[in-house]
Coordinates of C-alpha atoms and ligand atoms in Angstrom, one line a residue:
M1 CA 26.9 0.7 -10.5
H2 CA 28.1 2.9 -13.2
N3 CA 31.2 5.6 -12.8
I4 CA 30.7 8.1 -14.3
T5 CA 32.4 11.6 -14.4
L6 CA 30.4 14.8 -13.9
I7 CA 31.1 18.3 -15.2
P8 CA 29.2 20.9 -14.0
G9 CA 30.9 23.2 -16.5
D10 CA 30.7 27.1 -16.0
G11 CA 27.7 30.1 -16.4
I12 CA 23.7 28.3 -16.8
G13 CA 26.6 24.7 -16.8
P14 CA 26.1 24.6 -12.4
E15 CA 22.2 24.8 -12.1
I16 CA 21.2 22.7 -15.4
T17 CA 23.2 19.7 -14.5
E18 CA 21.3 20.3 -11.6
A19 CA 18.3 19.3 -13.5
M20 CA 19.2 16.5 -14.5
L21 CA 20.8 14.7 -11.6
T22 CA 17.3 15.3 -10.1
A23 CA 15.5 14.1 -13.6
V24 CA 18.4 10.8 -13.5
E25 CA 18.6 9.4 -10.2
A26 CA 14.5 9.5 -10.3
T27 CA 15.4 6.4 -12.9
G28 CA 16.4 4.3 -10.0
V29 CA 19.7 3.3 -11.9
K30 CA 22.8 2.7 -9.6
I31 CA 25.8 5.4 -10.5
N32 CA 28.6 7.4 -8.6
W33 CA 29.3 10.6 -9.9
E34 CA 33.1 11.4 -10.2
R35 CA 32.9 15.5 -9.9
V36 CA 35.6 17.3 -11.8
E37 CA 35.5 21.1 -12.6
A38 CA 37.1 22.6 -15.9
G39 CA 37.1 26.7 -17.3
A40 CA 37.7 29.7 -16.0
D41 CA 37.5 29.3 -12.9
V42 CA 39.8 26.8 -12.5
I43 CA 42.5 28.3 -13.8
D44 CA 43.9 30.2 -10.8
K45 CA 43.6 26.8 -9.0
Y46 CA 45.0 23.9 -11.2
G47 CA 47.1 27.0 -14.2
T48 CA 44.8 25.5 -16.8
P49 CA 41.3 25.3 -18.4
L50 CA 42.3 21.6 -18.6
P51 CA 43.7 19.9 -15.7
E52 CA 45.0 16.5 -16.5
H53 CA 43.0 14.9 -13.5
V54 CA 39.5 15.7 -15.4
L55 CA 40.9 13.7 -18.8
E56 CA 42.8 10.6 -16.4
S57 CA 38.9 10.5 -14.7
I58 CA 37.3 9.9 -17.9
R59 CA 40.6 7.7 -19.4
K60 CA 39.6 5.5 -16.1
N61 CA 35.7 5.9 -16.1
K62 CA 34.7 5.8 -19.8
V63 CA 32.1 7.9 -20.0
A64 CA 31.4 11.3 -19.2
I65 CA 28.8 14.0 -19.3
K66 CA 29.2 17.4 -18.8
G67 CA 27.6 20.8 -19.1
P68 CA 28.9 24.0 -21.6
L69 CA 31.9 25.1 -20.7
T70 CA 32.9 29.1 -21.8
T71 CA 35.4 29.9 -24.4
P72 CA 36.9 33.4 -24.5
I73 CA 36.7 34.9 -28.3
G74 CA 38.8 36.3 -30.1
T75 CA 41.6 36.2 -26.9
G76 CA 42.0 34.0 -24.4
F77 CA 42.5 30.3 -23.4
R78 CA 41.5 28.3 -27.0
S79 CA 38.5 26.0 -26.7
V80 CA 38.2 23.3 -23.6
N81 CA 35.4 21.2 -25.4
V82 CA 37.5 21.1 -28.4
A83 CA 40.5 19.9 -26.5
L84 CA 38.7 17.4 -24.5
R85 CA 37.3 16.4 -27.7
R86 CA 41.5 15.8 -29.3
E87 CA 42.5 15.1 -26.2
L88 CA 40.3 11.8 -25.6
D89 CA 39.8 10.9 -30.0
L90 CA 36.3 11.5 -29.3
Y91 CA 36.3 11.7 -33.5
T92 CA 32.0 11.4 -33.6
C93 CA 29.6 14.7 -32.6
L94 CA 26.0 12.4 -32.7
R95 CA 23.4 15.3 -32.4
P96 CA 19.8 13.6 -32.8
A97 CA 17.1 16.7 -33.8
K98 CA 13.9 15.0 -33.6
S99 CA 10.8 16.8 -32.8
I100 CA 9.2 16.7 -29.4
K101 CA 5.3 17.3 -29.5
G102 CA 4.0 20.7 -27.4
V103 CA 7.1 21.8 -28.7
K104 CA 5.9 25.2 -30.9
S105 CA 8.3 25.7 -34.0
R106 CA 7.5 26.3 -37.4
F107 CA 7.1 21.7 -37.7
D108 CA 6.4 18.6 -35.9
N109 CA 8.1 16.5 -38.0
I110 CA 12.0 16.5 -37.9
D111 CA 14.1 13.8 -37.1
I112 CA 17.4 14.2 -38.5
V113 CA 20.9 13.1 -37.1
I114 CA 24.1 14.6 -37.7
V115 CA 26.9 12.6 -37.6
R116 CA 29.7 15.6 -37.8
E117 CA 33.7 15.4 -37.5
N118 CA 34.6 16.2 -34.1
T119 CA 39.0 16.2 -34.5
E120 CA 40.2 17.9 -38.2
D121 CA 38.8 20.5 -39.9
L122 CA 39.9 24.7 -38.4
Y123 CA 38.6 23.5 -35.6
A124 CA 42.4 22.0 -35.4
G125 CA 43.1 25.9 -34.9
I126 CA 46.2 26.4 -36.8
E127 CA 45.8 30.1 -37.6
R128 CA 48.1 32.9 -37.5
Q129 CA 48.3 35.8 -37.6
I130 CA 50.8 36.6 -40.7
D131 CA 51.2 40.8 -40.2
K132 CA 48.9 43.3 -38.1
D133 CA 45.8 43.0 -40.8
T134 CA 46.1 39.2 -42.0
A135 CA 45.4 36.2 -40.6
E136 CA 44.7 33.1 -41.9
S137 CA 43.5 29.2 -40.5
I138 CA 44.4 26.2 -42.0
K139 CA 41.4 23.4 -42.4
R140 CA 43.7 20.6 -42.5
I141 CA 40.7 16.3 -43.7
T142 CA 42.6 14.1 -43.2
R143 CA 41.7 10.4 -45.3
G144 CA 42.0 8.4 -41.6
A145 CA 39.6 10.9 -40.1
S146 CA 37.0 11.2 -43.0
E147 CA 36.8 7.6 -43.5
R148 CA 36.2 6.9 -40.2
I149 CA 33.4 9.5 -39.2
A150 CA 31.6 8.0 -42.7
K151 CA 31.8 4.9 -41.6
Y152 CA 30.5 6.0 -38.4
A153 CA 28.2 7.1 -39.4
F154 CA 26.4 4.9 -42.2
E155 CA 27.5 1.8 -39.5
Y156 CA 24.2 4.3 -37.5
A157 CA 22.3 5.1 -40.1
V158 CA 22.5 0.1 -40.0
K159 CA 21.8 0.1 -35.8
E160 CA 18.6 2.5 -36.2
N161 CA 16.7 1.4 -39.1
R162 CA 17.7 4.3 -40.9
K163 CA 17.2 4.9 -44.6
K164 CA 19.8 7.3 -46.0
V165 CA 22.8 9.6 -44.9
T166 CA 23.9 12.4 -46.5
A167 CA 27.4 14.0 -46.9
V168 CA 27.2 17.5 -46.8
T169 CA 30.4 19.4 -47.7
K170 CA 31.7 22.7 -50.0
A171 CA 33.4 20.2 -52.3
N172 CA 33.0 23.0 -55.6
I173 CA 34.7 25.2 -54.2
C174 CA 36.8 23.3 -50.7
K175 CA 38.1 20.9 -54.0
F176 CA 41.1 19.3 -52.3
S177 CA 40.1 19.8 -48.2
D178 CA 36.1 18.8 -49.0
G179 CA 37.0 16.5 -52.0
L180 CA 38.9 14.6 -49.4
F181 CA 36.5 14.3 -47.5
L182 CA 33.4 14.1 -50.1
E183 CA 35.6 11.4 -51.6
A184 CA 35.9 9.2 -48.1
C185 CA 32.6 9.3 -48.1
Q186 CA 32.0 7.2 -51.3
K187 CA 33.9 4.6 -50.7
I188 CA 32.7 4.5 -46.9
A189 CA 29.1 4.2 -48.8
Q190 CA 29.5 1.2 -51.4
N191 CA 29.4 -0.9 -48.5
Y192 CA 26.5 -0.1 -47.6
P193 CA 24.4 -0.5 -50.2
Q194 CA 21.1 -1.0 -47.7
I195 CA 21.0 2.6 -47.0
D196 CA 20.8 5.2 -49.5
Y197 CA 23.5 8.0 -50.1
E198 CA 23.2 11.6 -51.3
E199 CA 26.1 14.6 -51.6
R200 CA 24.3 18.4 -50.5
L201 CA 26.7 21.3 -51.1
I202 CA 26.2 23.1 -47.4
D203 CA 24.9 26.5 -48.8
N204 CA 21.7 25.1 -50.2
M205 CA 22.0 22.0 -47.5
C206 CA 20.7 25.3 -44.7
M207 CA 18.2 26.3 -47.8
Q208 CA 16.5 22.6 -48.1
L209 CA 16.9 22.1 -44.3
V210 CA 14.7 25.2 -43.4
Q211 CA 12.3 24.4 -46.6
K212 CA 12.5 20.0 -45.9
P213 CA 13.7 19.4 -43.2
E214 CA 11.4 16.2 -43.4
L215 CA 14.2 14.8 -46.6
Y216 CA 17.0 14.3 -44.1
D217 CA 17.2 11.4 -42.2
V218 CA 21.6 10.8 -41.6
L219 CA 23.7 13.9 -42.2
V220 CA 27.5 13.9 -42.0
L221 CA 29.8 16.9 -42.1
P222 CA 33.2 17.6 -41.6
N223 CA 33.6 20.4 -37.9
M224 CA 32.7 23.3 -39.3
Y225 CA 29.3 22.8 -40.9
G226 CA 29.1 20.1 -38.5
D227 CA 28.4 22.4 -35.5
I228 CA 26.4 25.2 -37.6
I229 CA 24.6 22.3 -39.5
S230 CA 23.9 21.2 -35.6
D231 CA 22.5 24.7 -34.3
L232 CA 20.2 25.1 -37.6
A233 CA 18.6 21.7 -36.6
A234 CA 18.0 23.0 -32.8
G235 CA 15.7 26.3 -34.3
L236 CA 14.5 23.7 -36.7
I237 CA 12.9 21.6 -33.4
G238 CA 12.4 24.1 -31.3
G239 CA 15.3 26.0 -30.1
L240 CA 18.8 24.8 -27.5
G241 CA 17.2 24.3 -25.1
I242 CA 15.7 20.6 -26.2
A243 CA 19.0 19.8 -28.0
P244 CA 21.6 16.5 -26.9
G245 CA 24.4 15.1 -28.1
G246 CA 26.9 13.4 -27.9
N247 CA 31.3 12.8 -27.9
I248 CA 31.7 9.4 -29.1
G249 CA 35.0 7.5 -29.8
D250 CA 36.4 3.7 -29.4
G251 CA 34.9 2.7 -26.3
I252 CA 34.8 5.7 -24.1
A253 CA 31.8 8.8 -25.2
L254 CA 31.2 12.3 -23.1
F255 CA 27.6 13.8 -23.5
E256 CA 27.0 17.5 -23.8
P257 CA 23.5 19.0 -25.1
V258 CA 25.1 21.5 -28.1
H259 CA 23.6 25.0 -26.1
G260 CA 27.0 27.2 -25.2
S261 CA 26.9 28.7 -20.9
A262 CA 24.3 31.5 -21.9
P263 CA 26.3 32.6 -20.3
K264 CA 23.5 36.2 -19.7
Y265 CA 21.3 33.8 -17.3
K266 CA 23.4 32.2 -15.1
G267 CA 22.5 32.1 -12.2
L268 CA 19.1 33.2 -12.4
Y269 CA 17.3 29.4 -12.7
K270 CA 15.5 30.4 -16.4
T271 CA 16.6 27.8 -18.8
N272 CA 15.9 25.0 -20.2
P273 CA 17.6 21.7 -18.9
T274 CA 16.1 19.3 -20.9
A275 CA 19.2 19.7 -23.7
L276 CA 21.0 17.5 -20.5
I277 CA 18.4 15.5 -19.8
L278 CA 18.6 14.1 -23.3
S279 CA 22.3 14.0 -23.5
A280 CA 22.3 12.0 -20.7
V281 CA 19.6 9.5 -22.5
M282 CA 22.2 9.4 -25.2
M283 CA 24.2 8.4 -21.9
L284 CA 22.1 6.2 -21.2
K285 CA 21.4 3.9 -23.9
Y286 CA 25.2 4.1 -24.3
I287 CA 25.6 1.9 -20.7
G288 CA 23.3 0.1 -21.4
E289 CA 20.6 1.0 -19.3
T290 CA 18.8 1.5 -22.1
E291 CA 14.9 0.6 -20.3
A292 CA 16.0 3.7 -18.2
S293 CA 16.7 5.3 -20.9
E294 CA 13.2 5.4 -23.1
R295 CA 12.0 6.2 -19.4
L296 CA 13.4 9.0 -19.5
Y297 CA 12.7 10.3 -22.9
K298 CA 9.1 9.5 -22.3
A299 CA 8.8 11.8 -19.0
V300 CA 10.1 14.7 -21.1
A301 CA 7.9 14.6 -23.5
D302 CA 5.2 13.8 -21.2
V303 CA 6.5 17.0 -19.3
I304 CA 6.7 19.5 -22.6
G305 CA 3.8 17.6 -23.8
E306 CA 1.7 18.9 -21.0
G307 CA 3.1 22.5 -21.1
K308 CA 2.5 23.5 -17.0
T309 CA 6.1 22.8 -15.7
V310 CA 8.2 24.1 -18.4
T311 CA 10.3 27.1 -19.3
Y312 CA 10.6 30.8 -20.5
D313 CA 11.8 28.8 -23.8
L314 CA 8.7 26.5 -24.1
G315 CA 6.4 29.2 -23.6
G316 CA 6.2 28.3 -20.3
S317 CA 7.2 30.3 -16.4
A318 CA 8.7 27.0 -14.7
S319 CA 12.2 27.4 -13.1
T320 CA 16.0 24.4 -14.2
L321 CA 14.7 23.1 -11.0
E322 CA 11.0 22.6 -11.1
M323 CA 11.5 21.6 -14.4
G324 CA 14.2 18.7 -13.8
K325 CA 11.9 18.4 -10.2
A326 CA 8.5 17.3 -13.0
I327 CA 10.4 14.8 -15.3
A328 CA 11.9 13.4 -12.4
E329 CA 8.5 12.8 -10.9
K330 CA 7.4 11.6 -13.9
V331 CA 9.9 9.7 -14.4
Ligands
NAD1 P1 24.8 29.7 -26.4 O1 24.4 28.0 -26.7 O2 25.4 29.5 -25.0 O3 22.9 30.3 -26.2 C1 23.3 31.2 -26.6 C2 21.1 31.4 -26.6 O4 21.1 30.3 -27.1 C3 20.9 32.1 -25.2 O5 21.1 33.4 -25.2 C4 19.7 31.5 -25.0 O6 18.9 32.6 -25.5 C5 19.2 30.0 -25.4 N1 20.0 28.5 -24.9 C6 21.3 28.4 -24.6 N2 20.7 27.7 -23.8 C7 19.7 27.1 -23.5 C8 18.9 26.4 -22.8 N3 19.4 25.0 -22.2 N4 17.7 27.1 -22.4 C9 17.2 28.7 -23.3 N5 17.7 29.1 -23.7 C10 19.1 28.6 -24.4 O7 26.1 30.3 -27.2 P2 26.6 31.8 -26.9 O8 25.7 32.7 -26.5 O9 27.1 31.9 -28.5 O10 27.5 30.8 -26.5 C11 28.2 31.0 -25.3 C12 29.3 30.9 -24.2 O11 28.9 29.4 -24.4 C13 30.4 31.1 -25.9 O12 31.2 31.0 -24.6 C14 30.7 29.6 -26.0 O13 31.9 29.2 -26.5 C15 30.5 28.9 -25.2 N6 30.1 27.0 -26.3 C16 30.0 25.8 -24.8 C17 29.5 24.7 -25.5 C18 29.7 23.8 -25.0 O14 30.3 24.2 -23.4 N7 30.5 22.5 -26.0 C19 29.0 24.8 -27.0 C20 28.7 26.3 -26.9 C21 29.1 26.8 -26.9

């Protein structure tokens, strides 16, 4: 029996979570879900969008999966998603972008893994209003965090039989901060002569990914570029509805889709549960349920490949729960 923390999230979170649970339960893996709530909806009850018992639950169980949580734009509380990653030191954001047969997109041969630093950069939230017309944000990059994410990327490449790691920065402009990140990647790369290592500037990387994505394998990036490239990569494989992810620290992990809470679709049961179900595929592999993980992935690929019971974003008319049920039946 695995004890796993479950945060359904808000917006479309609860509905895609329902579909994900149906699909995961079909694998037969015994999971005791510890359901906790976070986000704007719990502020009245607990006085904070991230109650301490949520963090405690994840610290205790060491594994969690979550739906998206809304972050107010401009004003209001800071991102709960970012706080979770920082509080639990989930320093790696791992986001595979892999083509699935049957999904209409410009490319059908994408197999890129994004390794995004998850704890610092502009996400450290060091910003201030200097006067009413001026604001500034500090981009903080440290050698320790950069070396550990570079090491994760190379270790991942070795473990998963990948050929190449590309470090992505803007070190020509941010000479100190991105320069330091790049230096860390160069240092760590020397320990992995069997893995090709190359460097790209973020602007050039965007163009290359749009034109020749098949040339790329594992990408390692500071937090902000990693965030942006994750959505770009999701676009390459056919959209946010099928892009999963995991936030991983030492002996602790929180899985979640790349996408957000898509508030305009809340309660309509229209959106695609695949990104969260594929996040559960990553989670099952992480907890050692490799065979169930592969079975669930194949069920997702089969349902999408058949194209009969898929949601609107994949050209179908199935509801979130119908797609989840179809995947469960394939499992
Ligand atoms: P979003 O990812 O929520 O949605 C953008 C668009 O992508 C949607 O309007 C929809 O067209 C599409 N989309 C997203 N998920 C989909 C799915 N499962 N199936 C089909 N289509 C899907 O991005 P946004 O609108 O910029 O952000 C909304 C909120 O989510 C914000 O408050 C943001 O801060 C938050 N957010 C949270 C997380 C997280 O919880 N980790 C991540 C990103 C954004």
